[in-house]
GROMACS .gro file of C-alpha atoms in nm:
model
  284
    1MET     CA    1  -1.057   0.949   4.177
    2GLU     CA    2  -0.796   0.771   3.969
    3SER     CA    3  -0.726   0.409   4.048
    4ALA     CA    4  -0.386   0.333   4.202
    5ASP     CA    5  -0.380  -0.028   4.087
    6ALA     CA    6  -0.178  -0.062   3.768
    7GLY     CA    7  -0.374  -0.370   3.661
    8ALA     CA    8  -0.716  -0.206   3.709
    9LYS     CA    9  -0.884   0.025   3.465
   10THR     CA   10  -0.837   0.397   3.506
   11LYS     CA   11  -1.142   0.565   3.658
   12LYS     CA   12  -1.206   0.935   3.702
   13THR     CA   13  -1.509   1.065   3.889
   14LEU     CA   14  -1.668   1.398   3.807
   15GLY     CA   15  -1.952   1.480   4.046
   16ALA     CA   16  -2.155   1.161   4.070
   17VAL     CA   17  -2.052   1.014   3.734
   18ASP     CA   18  -1.760   0.775   3.685
   19TYR     CA   19  -1.557   0.782   3.365
   20VAL     CA   20  -1.380   0.446   3.317
   21GLU     CA   21  -1.130   0.392   3.039
   22SER     CA   22  -1.256   0.176   2.754
   23SER     CA   23  -1.145   0.080   2.405
   24GLY     CA   24  -1.378   0.082   2.108
   25PHE     CA   25  -1.749   0.150   2.084
   26ALA     CA   26  -2.065  -0.055   2.121
   27GLN     CA   27  -2.178  -0.218   1.798
   28GLY     CA   28  -2.503  -0.100   1.645
   29ALA     CA   29  -2.512   0.238   1.824
   30LEU     CA   30  -2.338   0.569   1.770
   31PRO     CA   31  -2.094   0.679   2.045
   32THR     CA   32  -2.185   0.936   2.307
   33GLN     CA   33  -1.961   1.209   2.445
   34LYS     CA   34  -1.891   0.992   2.749
   35ASP     CA   35  -1.774   0.710   2.522
   36VAL     CA   36  -1.531   0.949   2.355
   37ILE     CA   37  -1.387   1.068   2.689
   38GLN     CA   38  -1.346   0.711   2.813
   39ASN     CA   39  -1.162   0.617   2.495
   40MET     CA   40  -0.933   0.917   2.542
   41LEU     CA   41  -0.855   0.795   2.894
   42TYR     CA   42  -0.763   0.459   2.747
   43LEU     CA   43  -0.540   0.601   2.474
   44LEU     CA   44  -0.355   0.837   2.708
   45GLN     CA   45  -0.238   0.563   2.943
   46PRO     CA   46   0.138   0.494   2.909
   47LYS     CA   47   0.083   0.119   2.931
   48ARG     CA   48  -0.145   0.143   2.626
   49ALA     CA   49   0.097   0.346   2.415
   50GLY     CA   50   0.419   0.156   2.489
   51GLN     CA   51   0.729   0.297   2.657
   52ALA     CA   52   0.634   0.664   2.620
   53GLN     CA   53   0.301   0.826   2.694
   54ARG     CA   54   0.095   0.918   2.391
   55SER     CA   55   0.025   1.289   2.342
   56LYS     CA   56  -0.326   1.432   2.336
   57GLU     CA   57  -0.284   1.524   1.971
   58ASP     CA   58  -0.197   1.168   1.872
   59ALA     CA   59  -0.473   1.019   2.086
   60ALA     CA   60  -0.731   1.257   1.939
   61GLN     CA   61  -0.615   1.174   1.586
   62LEU     CA   62  -0.651   0.799   1.644
   63LEU     CA   63  -0.989   0.845   1.807
   64ALA     CA   64  -1.114   1.069   1.525
   65GLU     CA   65  -1.027   0.804   1.268
   66LEU     CA   66  -1.197   0.536   1.478
   67LEU     CA   67  -1.512   0.748   1.512
   68GLN     CA   68  -1.523   0.817   1.141
   69GLU     CA   69  -1.489   0.448   1.061
   70HIS     CA   70  -1.767   0.361   1.308
   71TRP     CA   71  -2.007   0.614   1.154
   72LEU     CA   72  -1.927   0.500   0.801
   73PHE     CA   73  -2.005   0.144   0.905
   74CYS     CA   74  -2.354   0.270   0.987
   75ASN     CA   75  -2.362   0.434   0.642
   76LEU     CA   76  -2.355   0.786   0.788
   77HIS     CA   77  -2.118   1.043   0.642
   78THR     CA   78  -1.917   1.258   0.882
   79ILE     CA   79  -1.728   1.585   0.886
   80ALA     CA   80  -1.355   1.594   0.812
   81THR     CA   81  -1.115   1.403   1.037
   82LYS     CA   82  -0.928   1.722   1.125
   83THR     CA   83  -1.249   1.885   1.248
   84ILE     CA   84  -1.341   1.578   1.454
   85LYS     CA   85  -1.000   1.593   1.617
   86LYS     CA   86  -1.051   1.957   1.719
   87VAL     CA   87  -1.391   1.880   1.873
   88ILE     CA   88  -1.244   1.589   2.071
   89LEU     CA   89  -0.958   1.801   2.208
   90LYS     CA   90  -1.195   2.083   2.308
   91MET     CA   91  -1.432   1.849   2.492
   92TYR     CA   92  -1.152   1.659   2.667
   93GLU     CA   93  -0.989   1.987   2.774
   94GLU     CA   94  -1.315   2.093   2.938
   95PHE     CA   95  -1.340   1.757   3.114
   96THR     CA   96  -0.980   1.784   3.239
   97LYS     CA   97  -1.036   2.133   3.383
   98LEU     CA   98  -1.345   2.021   3.571
   99TYR     CA   99  -1.182   1.704   3.700
  100GLN     CA  100  -0.864   1.878   3.817
  101THR     CA  101  -1.048   2.149   4.010
  102ARG     CA  102  -0.936   2.146   4.373
  103LYS     CA  103  -1.192   2.051   4.635
  104GLN     CA  104  -1.162   2.392   4.800
  105ARG     CA  105  -1.293   2.552   4.479
  106GLN     CA  106  -1.572   2.301   4.414
  107ASN     CA  107  -1.853   2.536   4.512
  108HIS     CA  108  -2.213   2.547   4.400
  109ALA     CA  109  -2.126   2.702   4.062
  110PHE     CA  110  -1.874   2.426   3.998
  111MET     CA  111  -2.130   2.157   4.079
  112GLN     CA  112  -2.372   2.314   3.832
  113ARG     CA  113  -2.109   2.310   3.556
  114ALA     CA  114  -2.015   1.951   3.640
  115ASP     CA  115  -2.380   1.837   3.636
  116LYS     CA  116  -2.436   2.012   3.305
  117PHE     CA  117  -2.129   1.844   3.157
  118ASN     CA  118  -2.237   1.502   3.287
  119MET     CA  119  -2.583   1.544   3.137
  120SER     CA  120  -2.442   1.641   2.798
  121SER     CA  121  -2.201   1.346   2.811
  122GLU     CA  122  -2.495   1.108   2.770
  123GLN     CA  123  -2.588   1.271   2.441
  124LEU     CA  124  -2.466   1.175   2.096
  125PHE     CA  125  -2.119   1.288   1.994
  126ASP     CA  126  -2.260   1.432   1.675
  127ILE     CA  127  -2.013   1.451   1.386
  128PHE     CA  128  -2.266   1.417   1.105
  129CYS     CA  129  -2.195   1.611   0.784
  130THR     CA  130  -2.481   1.860   0.754
  131ASP     CA  131  -2.350   2.019   0.433
  132ALA     CA  132  -2.563   1.869   0.156
  133VAL     CA  133  -2.311   1.948  -0.120
  134ILE     CA  134  -2.022   1.775   0.057
  135ARG     CA  135  -2.246   1.486   0.159
  136ASN     CA  136  -2.352   1.433  -0.203
  137LYS     CA  137  -1.987   1.421  -0.307
  138LEU     CA  138  -1.916   1.165  -0.036
  139GLU     CA  139  -2.211   0.957  -0.153
  140GLU     CA  140  -2.077   0.967  -0.509
  141CYS     CA  141  -1.733   0.855  -0.394
  142THR     CA  142  -1.866   0.561  -0.191
  143GLY     CA  143  -2.148   0.476  -0.430
  144ILE     CA  144  -2.395   0.446  -0.140
  145LYS     CA  145  -2.667   0.695  -0.055
  146MET     CA  146  -2.840   0.738   0.278
  147THR     CA  147  -3.189   0.593   0.286
  148ALA     CA  148  -3.491   0.695   0.490
  149THR     CA  149  -3.414   0.419   0.739
  150GLU     CA  150  -3.069   0.562   0.809
  151TRP     CA  151  -3.207   0.911   0.856
  152LYS     CA  152  -3.453   0.765   1.106
  153PHE     CA  153  -3.170   0.586   1.286
  154LEU     CA  154  -2.969   0.910   1.310
  155GLU     CA  155  -3.263   1.100   1.458
  156ASP     CA  156  -3.318   0.824   1.714
  157GLN     CA  157  -2.951   0.834   1.821
  158ARG     CA  158  -2.982   1.208   1.874
  159SER     CA  159  -3.282   1.169   2.106
  160GLU     CA  160  -3.410   0.850   2.269
  161ARG     CA  161  -3.136   0.613   2.147
  162LYS     CA  162  -3.358   0.306   2.138
  163MET     CA  163  -3.267   0.178   1.794
  164TYR     CA  164  -2.972  -0.032   1.686
  165TYR     CA  165  -2.820  -0.039   1.343
  166GLU     CA  166  -2.860  -0.416   1.323
  167ASP     CA  167  -3.234  -0.379   1.377
  168VAL     CA  168  -3.288  -0.110   1.115
  169ALA     CA  169  -3.050  -0.245   0.851
  170ASP     CA  170  -3.229  -0.329   0.529
  171THR     CA  171  -3.130  -0.671   0.397
  172ASN     CA  172  -3.202  -0.574   0.038
  173GLU     CA  173  -2.985  -0.265   0.073
  174LEU     CA  174  -2.698  -0.473   0.213
  175LYS     CA  175  -2.728  -0.714  -0.078
  176ALA     CA  176  -2.726  -0.423  -0.322
  177MET     CA  177  -2.414  -0.284  -0.154
  178GLU     CA  178  -2.243  -0.621  -0.187
  179ARG     CA  179  -2.336  -0.643  -0.555
  180ARG     CA  180  -2.199  -0.294  -0.617
  181ARG     CA  181  -1.871  -0.386  -0.450
  182LYS     CA  182  -1.840  -0.699  -0.664
  183VAL     CA  183  -1.914  -0.504  -0.982
  184GLN     CA  184  -1.655  -0.243  -0.891
  185CYS     CA  185  -1.397  -0.516  -0.826
  186LEU     CA  186  -1.473  -0.683  -1.159
  187ASP     CA  187  -1.445  -0.353  -1.344
  188HIS     CA  188  -1.115  -0.286  -1.173
  189PHE     CA  189  -0.973  -0.625  -1.269
  190ARG     CA  190  -1.097  -0.587  -1.628
  191LYS     CA  191  -0.922  -0.253  -1.653
  192MET     CA  192  -0.599  -0.402  -1.515
  193ALA     CA  193  -0.613  -0.689  -1.766
  194LYS     CA  194  -0.679  -0.447  -2.053
  195ASP     CA  195  -0.383  -0.229  -1.953
  196GLU     CA  196  -0.153  -0.532  -1.927
  197ARG     CA  197  -0.266  -0.657  -2.269
  198ALA     CA  198  -0.204  -0.317  -2.427
  199ALA     CA  199   0.140  -0.296  -2.265
  200SER     CA  200   0.238  -0.643  -2.391
  201GLU     CA  201   0.119  -0.560  -2.744
  202SER     CA  202   0.321  -0.240  -2.748
  203LYS     CA  203   0.630  -0.431  -2.636
  204GLU     CA  204   0.583  -0.690  -2.914
  205THR     CA  205   0.541  -0.415  -3.173
  206THR     CA  206   0.860  -0.243  -3.059
  207TYR     CA  207   1.054  -0.571  -3.064
  208GLY     CA  208   0.929  -0.657  -3.415
  209SER     CA  209   1.032  -0.318  -3.552
  210ASP     CA  210   1.380  -0.359  -3.402
  211VAL     CA  211   1.419  -0.703  -3.562
  212ARG     CA  212   1.306  -0.575  -3.903
  213SER     CA  213   1.548  -0.285  -3.885
  214ASP     CA  214   1.838  -0.526  -3.819
  215GLU     CA  215   1.751  -0.765  -4.107
  216GLY     CA  216   1.992  -0.763  -4.406
  217THR     CA  217   2.272  -0.602  -4.208
  218SER     CA  218   2.585  -0.816  -4.186
  219VAL     CA  219   2.872  -0.792  -3.947
  220ASP     CA  220   3.100  -0.666  -4.224
  221GLU     CA  221   2.857  -0.380  -4.294
  222LEU     CA  222   2.841  -0.289  -3.929
  223TYR     CA  223   3.220  -0.317  -3.894
  224PRO     CA  224   3.389  -0.228  -4.229
  225ALA     CA  225   3.717  -0.393  -4.323
  226GLU     CA  226   4.038  -0.212  -4.241
  227ASP     CA  227   4.408  -0.269  -4.298
  228GLU     CA  228   4.557  -0.543  -4.090
  229GLU     CA  229   4.830  -0.328  -3.947
  230ASP     CA  230   4.604  -0.037  -3.848
  231ALA     CA  231   4.299  -0.243  -3.752
  232PRO     CA  232   4.155  -0.124  -3.421
  233HIS     CA  233   4.061  -0.363  -3.143
  234PHE     CA  234   3.690  -0.337  -3.216
  235SER     CA  235   3.732  -0.449  -3.581
  236LEU     CA  236   3.608  -0.808  -3.597
  237GLN     CA  237   3.741  -0.869  -3.948
  238GLY     CA  238   4.085  -0.735  -3.856
  239ARG     CA  239   4.096  -0.958  -3.552
  240ARG     CA  240   3.995  -1.259  -3.759
  241LYS     CA  241   4.274  -1.187  -4.010
  242ARG     CA  242   4.535  -1.150  -3.741
  243ARG     CA  243   4.428  -1.466  -3.562
  244TYR     CA  244   4.426  -1.665  -3.886
  245ALA     CA  245   4.768  -1.537  -3.997
  246THR     CA  246   4.925  -1.602  -3.660
  247ARG     CA  247   4.776  -1.948  -3.635
  248THR     CA  248   4.897  -2.043  -3.988
  249LEU     CA  249   5.250  -1.920  -3.937
  250SER     CA  250   5.287  -2.075  -3.598
  251SER     CA  251   5.147  -2.409  -3.714
  252THR     CA  252   5.379  -2.414  -4.017
  253THR     CA  253   5.681  -2.329  -3.811
  254SER     CA  254   5.605  -2.583  -3.544
  255ALA     CA  255   5.529  -2.853  -3.802
  256SER     CA  256   5.852  -2.803  -3.995
  257GLY     CA  257   6.050  -2.816  -3.677
  258THR     CA  258   5.904  -3.143  -3.551
  259ILE     CA  259   5.878  -3.356  -3.875
  260PRO     CA  260   6.189  -3.571  -3.951
  261LEU     CA  261   6.389  -3.498  -4.263
  262GLU     CA  262   6.298  -3.825  -4.433
  263CYS     CA  263   5.927  -3.745  -4.397
  264GLN     CA  264   5.924  -3.376  -4.488
  265HIS     CA  265   5.875  -3.455  -4.857
  266ILE     CA  266   5.529  -3.590  -4.775
  267ARG     CA  267   5.394  -3.239  -4.709
  268MET     CA  268   5.494  -3.126  -5.061
  269SER     CA  269   5.427  -3.453  -5.246
  270ILE     CA  270   5.106  -3.494  -5.440
  271ARG     CA  271   5.108  -3.871  -5.395
  272ARG     CA  272   5.192  -3.843  -5.024
  273VAL     CA  273   5.361  -4.187  -4.987
  274ARG     CA  274   5.691  -4.283  -4.834
  275PRO     CA  275   5.994  -4.368  -5.051
  276GLY     CA  276   6.004  -4.729  -5.167
  277PHE     CA  277   5.627  -4.777  -5.143
  278TYR     CA  278   5.577  -4.854  -5.512
  279GLU     CA  279   5.884  -5.076  -5.518
  280THR     CA  280   5.725  -5.284  -5.246
  281VAL     CA  281   5.398  -5.299  -5.438
  282ASP     CA  282   5.573  -5.408  -5.758
  283LYS     CA  283   5.752  -5.684  -5.574
  284ILE     CA  284   5.426  -5.813  -5.435
   0.00000   0.00000   0.00000
């Protein structure tokens, strides 16, 4: 029976077993089928997804990624995320059909199917990668191989479920994993520094070759001299000639117009003195 209180957790009862919505999985143990169903109940609630209710496809995708991350934390390689999603949808569809069966049709055969489903829900939701070739490739990608302790932990989770990953974790193995991560980070940073150094050296080489190619080339060689009348706008020498000629003529014209007549002889005189200067000197 589903709870009517919006603040309470959603609960669905199948036979004598209650399935209560929950988020996440217990640390140190691999999730069971019941844990997966309860997480689906949590993800499919509208209040968990925002304004609109999350679809089963989206909920199964999120849950598949969460399961894969949880197994990898225990150093156990899983099947593909897409395959995990299909298994989740198939199991949840079976649970939904059993739960939504009307009471009038809940006969003895139905109770047997419900009891069988409830018994299997306590078992491990097994998504372990049994293909040795693919598992070896995954181990090469992560750089971590499964040890005998982890195989023992997996077998325990499939049967009695008495072990916890924290109890069976090898301290030396964890230290080795941490060292491998540090070495990989150092190698990555060394490679980045080497690439940056090579890029900077190539830039300096290109800049030096450009500077050497421009040495000994003057502006007049780049822009040859042309006639003043037909000089285009991009000719620097032509523009310099025009500016100089205009400035000289204008300055001469303006100077001759402003200097008094009695002082104009100074511009042409070599001695550049006013009339009567030497007479004054002789008198002194």
